[in-house]
Each structure stands twice: as structure tokens, then as C-alpha cells.
Short mmCIF file of C-alpha atoms in Angstrom, two decimals:
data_model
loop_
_atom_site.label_atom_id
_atom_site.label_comp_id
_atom_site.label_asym_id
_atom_site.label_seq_id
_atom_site.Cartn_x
_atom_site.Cartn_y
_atom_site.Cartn_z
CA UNK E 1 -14.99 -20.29 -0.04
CA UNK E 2 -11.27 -20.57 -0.17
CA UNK E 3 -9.61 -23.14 2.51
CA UNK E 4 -8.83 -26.08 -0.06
CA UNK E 5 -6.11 -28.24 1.54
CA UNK E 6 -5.59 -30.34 -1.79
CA UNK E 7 -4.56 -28.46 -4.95
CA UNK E 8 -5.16 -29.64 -8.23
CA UNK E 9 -2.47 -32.14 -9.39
CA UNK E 10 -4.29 -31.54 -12.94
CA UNK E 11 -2.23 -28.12 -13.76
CA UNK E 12 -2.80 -27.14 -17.35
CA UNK E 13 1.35 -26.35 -18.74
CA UNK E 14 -0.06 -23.05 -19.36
CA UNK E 15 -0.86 -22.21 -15.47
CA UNK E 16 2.41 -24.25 -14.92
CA UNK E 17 4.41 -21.55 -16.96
CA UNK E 18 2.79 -18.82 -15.92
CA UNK E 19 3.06 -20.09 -11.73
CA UNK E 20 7.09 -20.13 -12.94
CA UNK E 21 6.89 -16.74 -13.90
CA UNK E 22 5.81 -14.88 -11.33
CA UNK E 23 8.62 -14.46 -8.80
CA UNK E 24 10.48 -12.74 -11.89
CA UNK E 25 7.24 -10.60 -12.24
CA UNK E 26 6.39 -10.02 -8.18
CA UNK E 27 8.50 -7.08 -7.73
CA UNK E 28 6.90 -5.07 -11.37
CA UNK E 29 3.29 -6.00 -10.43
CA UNK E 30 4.07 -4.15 -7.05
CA UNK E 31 5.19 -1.04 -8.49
CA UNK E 32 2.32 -1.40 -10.62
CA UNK E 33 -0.29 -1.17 -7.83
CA UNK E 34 1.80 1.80 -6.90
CA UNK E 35 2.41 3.72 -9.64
CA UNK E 36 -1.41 3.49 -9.95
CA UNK E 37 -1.42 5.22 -7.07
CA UNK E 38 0.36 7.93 -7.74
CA UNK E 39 -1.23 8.77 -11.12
CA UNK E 40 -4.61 8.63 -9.30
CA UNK E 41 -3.19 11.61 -7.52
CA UNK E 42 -1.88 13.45 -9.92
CA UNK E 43 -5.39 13.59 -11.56
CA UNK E 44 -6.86 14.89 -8.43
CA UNK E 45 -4.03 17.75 -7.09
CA UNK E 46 -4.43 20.84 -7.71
CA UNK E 47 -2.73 22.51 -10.69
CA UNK E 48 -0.24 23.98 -8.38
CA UNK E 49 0.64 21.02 -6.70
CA UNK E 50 1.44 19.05 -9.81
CA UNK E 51 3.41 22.26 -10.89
CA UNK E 52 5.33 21.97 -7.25
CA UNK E 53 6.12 18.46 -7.62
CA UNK E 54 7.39 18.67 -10.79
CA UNK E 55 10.22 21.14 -9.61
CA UNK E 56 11.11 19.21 -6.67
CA UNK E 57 11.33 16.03 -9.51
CA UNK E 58 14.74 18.23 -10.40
CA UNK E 59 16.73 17.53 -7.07
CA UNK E 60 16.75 13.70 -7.64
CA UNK E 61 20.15 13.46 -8.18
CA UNK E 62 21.20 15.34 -5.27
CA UNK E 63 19.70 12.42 -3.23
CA UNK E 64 22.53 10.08 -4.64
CA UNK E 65 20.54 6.83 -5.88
CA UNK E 66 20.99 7.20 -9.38
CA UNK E 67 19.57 2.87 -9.21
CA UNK E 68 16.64 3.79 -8.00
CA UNK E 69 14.66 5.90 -10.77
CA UNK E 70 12.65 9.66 -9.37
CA UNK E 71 11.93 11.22 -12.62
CA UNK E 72 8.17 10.94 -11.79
CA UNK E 73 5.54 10.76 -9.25
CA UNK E 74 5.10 6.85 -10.05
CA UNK E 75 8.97 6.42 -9.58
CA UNK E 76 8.14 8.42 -6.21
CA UNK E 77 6.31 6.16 -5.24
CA UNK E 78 8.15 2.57 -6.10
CA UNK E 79 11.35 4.72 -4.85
CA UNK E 80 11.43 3.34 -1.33
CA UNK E 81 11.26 -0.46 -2.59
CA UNK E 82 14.23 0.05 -4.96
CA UNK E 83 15.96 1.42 -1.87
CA UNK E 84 15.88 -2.44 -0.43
CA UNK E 85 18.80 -3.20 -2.71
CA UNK E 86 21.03 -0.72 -0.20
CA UNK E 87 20.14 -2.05 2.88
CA UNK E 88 23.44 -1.03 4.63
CA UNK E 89 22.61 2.85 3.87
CA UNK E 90 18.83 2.69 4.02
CA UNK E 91 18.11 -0.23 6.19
CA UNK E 92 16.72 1.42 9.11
CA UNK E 93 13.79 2.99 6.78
CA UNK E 94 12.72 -0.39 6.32
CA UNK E 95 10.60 -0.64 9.71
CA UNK E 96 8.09 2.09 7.95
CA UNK E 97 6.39 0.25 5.38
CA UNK E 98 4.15 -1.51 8.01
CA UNK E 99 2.61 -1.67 11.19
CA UNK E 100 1.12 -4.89 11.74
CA UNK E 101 -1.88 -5.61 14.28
CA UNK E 102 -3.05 -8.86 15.60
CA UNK E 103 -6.86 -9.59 14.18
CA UNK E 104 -7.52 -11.05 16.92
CA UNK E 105 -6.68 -8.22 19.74
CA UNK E 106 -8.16 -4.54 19.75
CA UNK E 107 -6.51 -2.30 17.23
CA UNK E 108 -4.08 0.27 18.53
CA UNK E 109 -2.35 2.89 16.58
CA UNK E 110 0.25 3.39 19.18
CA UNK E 111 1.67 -0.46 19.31
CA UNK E 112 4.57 -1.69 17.43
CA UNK E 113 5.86 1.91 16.56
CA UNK E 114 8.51 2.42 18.84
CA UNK E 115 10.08 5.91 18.08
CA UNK E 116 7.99 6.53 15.12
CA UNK E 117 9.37 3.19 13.17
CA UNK E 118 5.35 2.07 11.70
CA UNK E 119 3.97 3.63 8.43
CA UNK E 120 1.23 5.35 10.18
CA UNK E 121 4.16 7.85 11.97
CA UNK E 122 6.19 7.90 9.29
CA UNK E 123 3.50 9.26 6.70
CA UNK E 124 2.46 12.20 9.04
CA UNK E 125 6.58 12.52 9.57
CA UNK E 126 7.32 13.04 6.13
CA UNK E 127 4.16 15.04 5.30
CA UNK E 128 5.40 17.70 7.87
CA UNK E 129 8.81 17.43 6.14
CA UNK E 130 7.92 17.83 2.61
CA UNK E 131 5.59 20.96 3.57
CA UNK E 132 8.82 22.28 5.41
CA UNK E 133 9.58 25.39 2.55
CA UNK E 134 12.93 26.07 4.37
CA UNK E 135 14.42 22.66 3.61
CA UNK E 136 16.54 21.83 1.08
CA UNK E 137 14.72 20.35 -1.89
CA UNK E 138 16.60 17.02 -1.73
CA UNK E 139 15.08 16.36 1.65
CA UNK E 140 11.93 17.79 0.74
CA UNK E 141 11.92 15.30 -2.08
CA UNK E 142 13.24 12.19 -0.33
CA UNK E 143 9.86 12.92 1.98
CA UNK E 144 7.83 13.13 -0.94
CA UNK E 145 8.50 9.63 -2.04
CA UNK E 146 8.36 8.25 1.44
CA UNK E 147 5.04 9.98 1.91
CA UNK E 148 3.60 8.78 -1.43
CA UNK E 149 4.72 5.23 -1.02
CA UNK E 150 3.75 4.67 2.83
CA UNK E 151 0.17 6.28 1.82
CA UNK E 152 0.05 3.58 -0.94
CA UNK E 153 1.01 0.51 1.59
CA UNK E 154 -1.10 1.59 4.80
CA UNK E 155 -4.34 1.27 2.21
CA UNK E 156 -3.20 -2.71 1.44
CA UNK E 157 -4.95 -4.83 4.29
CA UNK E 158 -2.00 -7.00 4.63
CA UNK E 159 0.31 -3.99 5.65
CA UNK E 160 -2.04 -3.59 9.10
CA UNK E 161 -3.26 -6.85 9.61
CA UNK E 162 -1.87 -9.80 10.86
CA UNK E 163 -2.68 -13.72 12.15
CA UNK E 164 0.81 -14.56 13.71
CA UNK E 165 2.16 -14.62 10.18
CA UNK E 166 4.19 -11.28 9.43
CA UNK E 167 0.76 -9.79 7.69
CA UNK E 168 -0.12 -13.33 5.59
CA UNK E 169 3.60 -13.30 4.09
CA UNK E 170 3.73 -17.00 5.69
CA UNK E 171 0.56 -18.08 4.43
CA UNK E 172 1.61 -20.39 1.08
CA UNK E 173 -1.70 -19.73 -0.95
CA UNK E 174 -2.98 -20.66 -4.03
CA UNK E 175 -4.35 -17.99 -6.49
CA UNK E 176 -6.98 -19.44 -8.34
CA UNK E 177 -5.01 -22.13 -10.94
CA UNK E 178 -2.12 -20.58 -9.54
CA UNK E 179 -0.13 -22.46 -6.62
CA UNK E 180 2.72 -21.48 -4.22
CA UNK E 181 2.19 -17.95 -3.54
CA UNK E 182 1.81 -16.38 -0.44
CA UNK E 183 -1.33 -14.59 1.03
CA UNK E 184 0.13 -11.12 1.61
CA UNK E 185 1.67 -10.97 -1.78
CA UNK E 186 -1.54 -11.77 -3.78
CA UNK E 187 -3.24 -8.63 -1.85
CA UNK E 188 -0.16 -6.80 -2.66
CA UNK E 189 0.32 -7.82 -6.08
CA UNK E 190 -1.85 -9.73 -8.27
CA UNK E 191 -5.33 -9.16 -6.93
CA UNK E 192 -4.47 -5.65 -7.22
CA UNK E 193 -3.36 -5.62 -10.51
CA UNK E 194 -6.40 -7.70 -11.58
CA UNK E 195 -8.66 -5.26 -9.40
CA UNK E 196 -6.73 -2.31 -11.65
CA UNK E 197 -7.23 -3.67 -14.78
CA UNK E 198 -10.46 -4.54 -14.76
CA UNK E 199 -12.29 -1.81 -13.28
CA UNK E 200 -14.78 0.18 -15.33
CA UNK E 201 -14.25 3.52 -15.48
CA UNK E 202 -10.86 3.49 -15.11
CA UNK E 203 -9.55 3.98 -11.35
CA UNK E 204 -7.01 6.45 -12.84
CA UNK E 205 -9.05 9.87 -13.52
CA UNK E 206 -10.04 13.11 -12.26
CA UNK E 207 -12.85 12.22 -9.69
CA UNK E 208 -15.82 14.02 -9.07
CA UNK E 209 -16.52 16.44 -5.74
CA UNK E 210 -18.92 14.18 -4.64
CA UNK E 211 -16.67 11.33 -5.80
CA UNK E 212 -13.59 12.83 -3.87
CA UNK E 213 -15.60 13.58 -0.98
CA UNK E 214 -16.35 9.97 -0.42
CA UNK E 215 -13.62 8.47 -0.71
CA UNK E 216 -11.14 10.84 1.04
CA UNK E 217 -10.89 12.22 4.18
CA UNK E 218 -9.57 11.44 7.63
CA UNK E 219 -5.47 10.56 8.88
CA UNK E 220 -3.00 7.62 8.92
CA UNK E 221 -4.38 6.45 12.10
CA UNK E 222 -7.71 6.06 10.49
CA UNK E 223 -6.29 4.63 7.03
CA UNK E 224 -4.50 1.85 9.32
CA UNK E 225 -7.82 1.05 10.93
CA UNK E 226 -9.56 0.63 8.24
CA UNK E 227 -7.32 -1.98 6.71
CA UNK E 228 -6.83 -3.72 9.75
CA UNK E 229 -11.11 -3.96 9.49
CA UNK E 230 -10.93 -5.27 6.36
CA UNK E 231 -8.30 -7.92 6.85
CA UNK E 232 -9.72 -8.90 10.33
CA UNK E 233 -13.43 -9.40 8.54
CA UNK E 234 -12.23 -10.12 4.85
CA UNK E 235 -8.71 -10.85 4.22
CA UNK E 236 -8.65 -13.63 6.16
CA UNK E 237 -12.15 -14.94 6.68
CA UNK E 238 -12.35 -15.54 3.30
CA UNK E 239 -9.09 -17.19 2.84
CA UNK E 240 -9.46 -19.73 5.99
CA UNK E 241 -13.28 -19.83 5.94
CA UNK E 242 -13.73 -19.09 9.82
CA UNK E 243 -15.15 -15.81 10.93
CA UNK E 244 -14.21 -15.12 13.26
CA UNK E 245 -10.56 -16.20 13.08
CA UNK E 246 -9.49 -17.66 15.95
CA UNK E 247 -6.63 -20.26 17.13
CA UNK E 248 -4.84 -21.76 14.78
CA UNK E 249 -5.01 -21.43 11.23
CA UNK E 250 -3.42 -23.91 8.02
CA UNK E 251 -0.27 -22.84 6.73
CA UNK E 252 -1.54 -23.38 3.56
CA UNK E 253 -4.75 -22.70 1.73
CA UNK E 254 -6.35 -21.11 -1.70
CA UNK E 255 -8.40 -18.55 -3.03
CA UNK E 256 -11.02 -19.98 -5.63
CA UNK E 257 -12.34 -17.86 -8.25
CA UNK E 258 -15.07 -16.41 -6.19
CA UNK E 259 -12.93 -15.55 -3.86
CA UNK E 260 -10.89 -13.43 -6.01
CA UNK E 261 -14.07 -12.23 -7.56
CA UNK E 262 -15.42 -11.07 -4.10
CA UNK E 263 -12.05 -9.37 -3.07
CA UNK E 264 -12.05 -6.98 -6.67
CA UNK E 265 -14.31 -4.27 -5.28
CA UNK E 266 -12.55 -4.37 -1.68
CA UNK E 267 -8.79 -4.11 -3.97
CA UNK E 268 -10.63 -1.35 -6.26
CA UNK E 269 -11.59 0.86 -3.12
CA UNK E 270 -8.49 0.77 -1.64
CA UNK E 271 -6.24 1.41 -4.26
CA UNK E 272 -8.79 4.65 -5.30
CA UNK E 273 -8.66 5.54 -1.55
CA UNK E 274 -5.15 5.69 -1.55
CA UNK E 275 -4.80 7.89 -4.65
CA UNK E 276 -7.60 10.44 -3.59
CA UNK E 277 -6.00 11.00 -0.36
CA UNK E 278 -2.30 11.13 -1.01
CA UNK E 279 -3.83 13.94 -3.55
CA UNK E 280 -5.22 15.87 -0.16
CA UNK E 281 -2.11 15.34 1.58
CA UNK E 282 -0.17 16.65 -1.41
CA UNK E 283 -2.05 19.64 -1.90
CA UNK E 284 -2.16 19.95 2.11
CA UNK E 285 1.53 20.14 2.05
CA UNK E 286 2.43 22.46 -0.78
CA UNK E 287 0.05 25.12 0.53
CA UNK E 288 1.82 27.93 1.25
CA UNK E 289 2.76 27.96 5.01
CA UNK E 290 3.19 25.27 7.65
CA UNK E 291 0.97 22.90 8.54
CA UNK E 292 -1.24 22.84 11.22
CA UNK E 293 0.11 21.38 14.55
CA UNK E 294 -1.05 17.94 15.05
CA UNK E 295 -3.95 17.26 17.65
CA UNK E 296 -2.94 15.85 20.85
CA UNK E 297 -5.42 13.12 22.07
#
């Protein structure tokens, strides 16, 4: 599986070159799991929704980032990122893009959110916001891309999961021929785009009842879960070959082939998953009239 603790000195220049490129290219293949996202969406809204967000598109330059591109639902949803390059106006939304459980503890949705500063809060925060018809449209707008972003990240394992090493980010792991990446940002970037590309039908199109039915469904809390499941009996399992995980683990390992072959279907799921339901939560929020008050458990 796909611990190796001696890489191949035997490079081809090819893999070399292409191992050079990819810090350059880490930030686009990102906003490329993303964007895929957000078109997977806009397939499955209603007509009225995409109608809806296409007039709240218009306030974007009220919001004062003209950087950071919102012309479109995919620039809604690579928004937030591009907002890392202001960290002295937007720093304190950077908390939100994660909430990171131990693997090897019981999940809880209530731990390392203090005052609502986790993804899981901040999606059902900025839902409520953006269904808020009494709000300006700049702040109905700036929730939009929040909302469509966080719903993208709380669907990649790494985002929930964690071994002690800020969700795999400290990890230095091979990918395939590929050295010196990290484990986090192969889930978040790579593997995904790989997993995109190479699905059959395309993950971007208007799914079937059935289809939408299966896939959707259910809250943040439950989204969170779920990846934390799959990176507590996948993610890293596969990487570290030790299920379960316990004690501690190399700082440094590699996913073979097979192991990227294995983790396709699990990348394809969640990336459809994502799109399906930030389509119910869109359509859920531009409903005329509030939304329901939470449930209190």
C-alpha cells in the first residue's frame, strides 16, 4: 500500500520538471476542485435560483476586492482563498475553512469551534445570511461565496480529519513519481483534479432524482462526519498502512499508484456530494421567506 520510506533516486527529468512545477500550479488546481463544485450546482438549482444568483453576481464591487474575481459562481467559490492575500482585513475569516478532529478520539461537532470559528458553523451562518431578503445584497453576496466555498472544503477529508499534523499538511508525501508534497494537499489538489478529470460521465451535469436523492441530503454536522470517517478509515490507513492508526506515524511516506487508484472513487463522491448539496442549500436559501429555525439538540 503506500508507506515507502525510500523514494526512487531513479526520477525520469520529466517527473523532475513536472515535481518543480507544482507549487506554481497548487493554488489553480485548488480552485479547480472548487470551481467544479460550483458548476455541479449550478446544474442542479433550480431555474430561479440560478436566476437569483446571477443578480446578486452584480453587487461584487460593492464588497471592495476588486483582486479577488466574483463575476461567477466558480469565482464564488475560490473567492475566500484569494481573500488570504489581505490577511490584515480578512484574517479573522481564516479560522472557517476547517475544523479539524483527532482520528483517533470520538468525533464531536462542537470541539474546536469556539464562537462559531469551524466551517461546520460558519456554513449554516452564512446560509441564514444569504437567505436574509432584508440585507443588503453586498452582504448577502459576501455569504454566498463563504457558503459555497466552506460547503466545498467540509466535503475534502483532510479539512475534518487530523493525526497531530494540522489535517496531513505536515505529512511530506510522495504522489506516485511525484516527491515532496504534502498529504493534505494531494487530497486537496491533485487527486482531486485527477478524480475530476477522469470520471465517466462527467461529474459536472444535471443529476437525476434518484441520482440527487442519493447523494444529497443531511447538514454540516453530518458533512463533517462523514469526512472525518473517511480520513480516519481511508485517508490515512492507506497512506501509513496501519488501520487502525495509532501512536506515532512517519513524517514522511508515499502514495503508489494503487493507492491513488483506490482513492479516485472516494475523491469522485465527494466532490459530487459537495456540488449536489450546496445546490439544496442554494435553492433552500433563495426560497422566498426565512428559513426554518435550526433544531436544538
Amino acid at each position: 500500500m503506500g508507506h515507502r520510506t525510500i523514494r526512487n533516486r531513479g526520477l525520469s527529468i520529466l517527473a523532475a520538471a513536472a515535481a518543480l512545477a507544482l507549487p506554481a500550479q497548487a493554488q489553480a488546481w485548488g480552485f479547480y476542485a472548487h470551481n467544479v463544485t460550483a458548476e455541479v450546482a449550478l446544474e442542479n438549482v433550480k431555474p430561479e435560483t440560478r436566476v437569483k444568483i446571477a443578480k446578486l453576481l452584480r453587487a461584487a464591487p460593492q464588497l471592495g476586492t476588486p483582486g479577488c474575481a466574483l463575476r461567477t459562481l466558480g469565482d464564488a467559490s475560490t473567492w475566500p482563498d484569494c481573500l488570504r492575500g489581505e490577511s490584515w482585513r480578512w484574517g479573522y475569516t481564516f479560522a472557517w475553512h476547517y475544523q479539524t478532529e483527532p482520528v483517533t478520539q470520538d468525533y464531536d461537532v462542537r470541539k474546536n469551534c469556539s464562537g462559531g470559528n469551524c466551517v461546520s458553523a460558519q456554513i449554516e451562518r452564512n446560509q441564514r445570511i444569504l437567505a436574509g431578503e432584508s440585507l443588503p445584497d453586498n452582504v448577502r453576496l459576501e455569504a454566498l461565496a463563504f457558503l459555497v466555498h466552506f460547503i466545498g472544503d467540509i466535503h475534502m477529508p483532510l479539512h475534518s480529519g487530523d493525526f497531530e499534523d494540522r489535517g496531513g499538511n505536515d505529512r511530506v508525501t510522495d504522489y506516485g513519481i511525484v516527491p515532496g508534497l504534502n498529504l493534505h494537499w494531494i487530497w486537496d489538489g491533485p487527486l482531486a483534479e485527477r478524480a475530476i478529470t477522469s470520471a465517466q460521465p462527467s461529474l459536472v451535469r444535471r443529476y437525476s432524482e434518484t441520482e440527487r436523492a442519493e447523494l444529497g441530503g443531511g447538514d454540516a454536522a453530518i458533512w463533517g462526519r462523514e469526512s472525518w470517517e473517511i480520513a480516519k478509515g481511508f485517508v490515512y490507513p492507506e497512506a501509513f498502512d496501519c488501520e487502525p492508526c495509532e501512536g506515532a506515524l512517519p513524517k514522511e511516506t508515499a502514495l503508489t499508484q494503487d493507492d491513488i487508484e483506490r482513492a479516485i472513487p472516494i475523491s469522485q463522491r465527494r466532490v459530487t456530494q459537495a456540488g449536489i448539496r450546496m445546490a439544496e442549500y442554494l435553492d433552500a436559501a433563495f426560497a422566498p421567506g426565512p428559513l426554518p429555525e435550526p433544531q436544538r439538540n
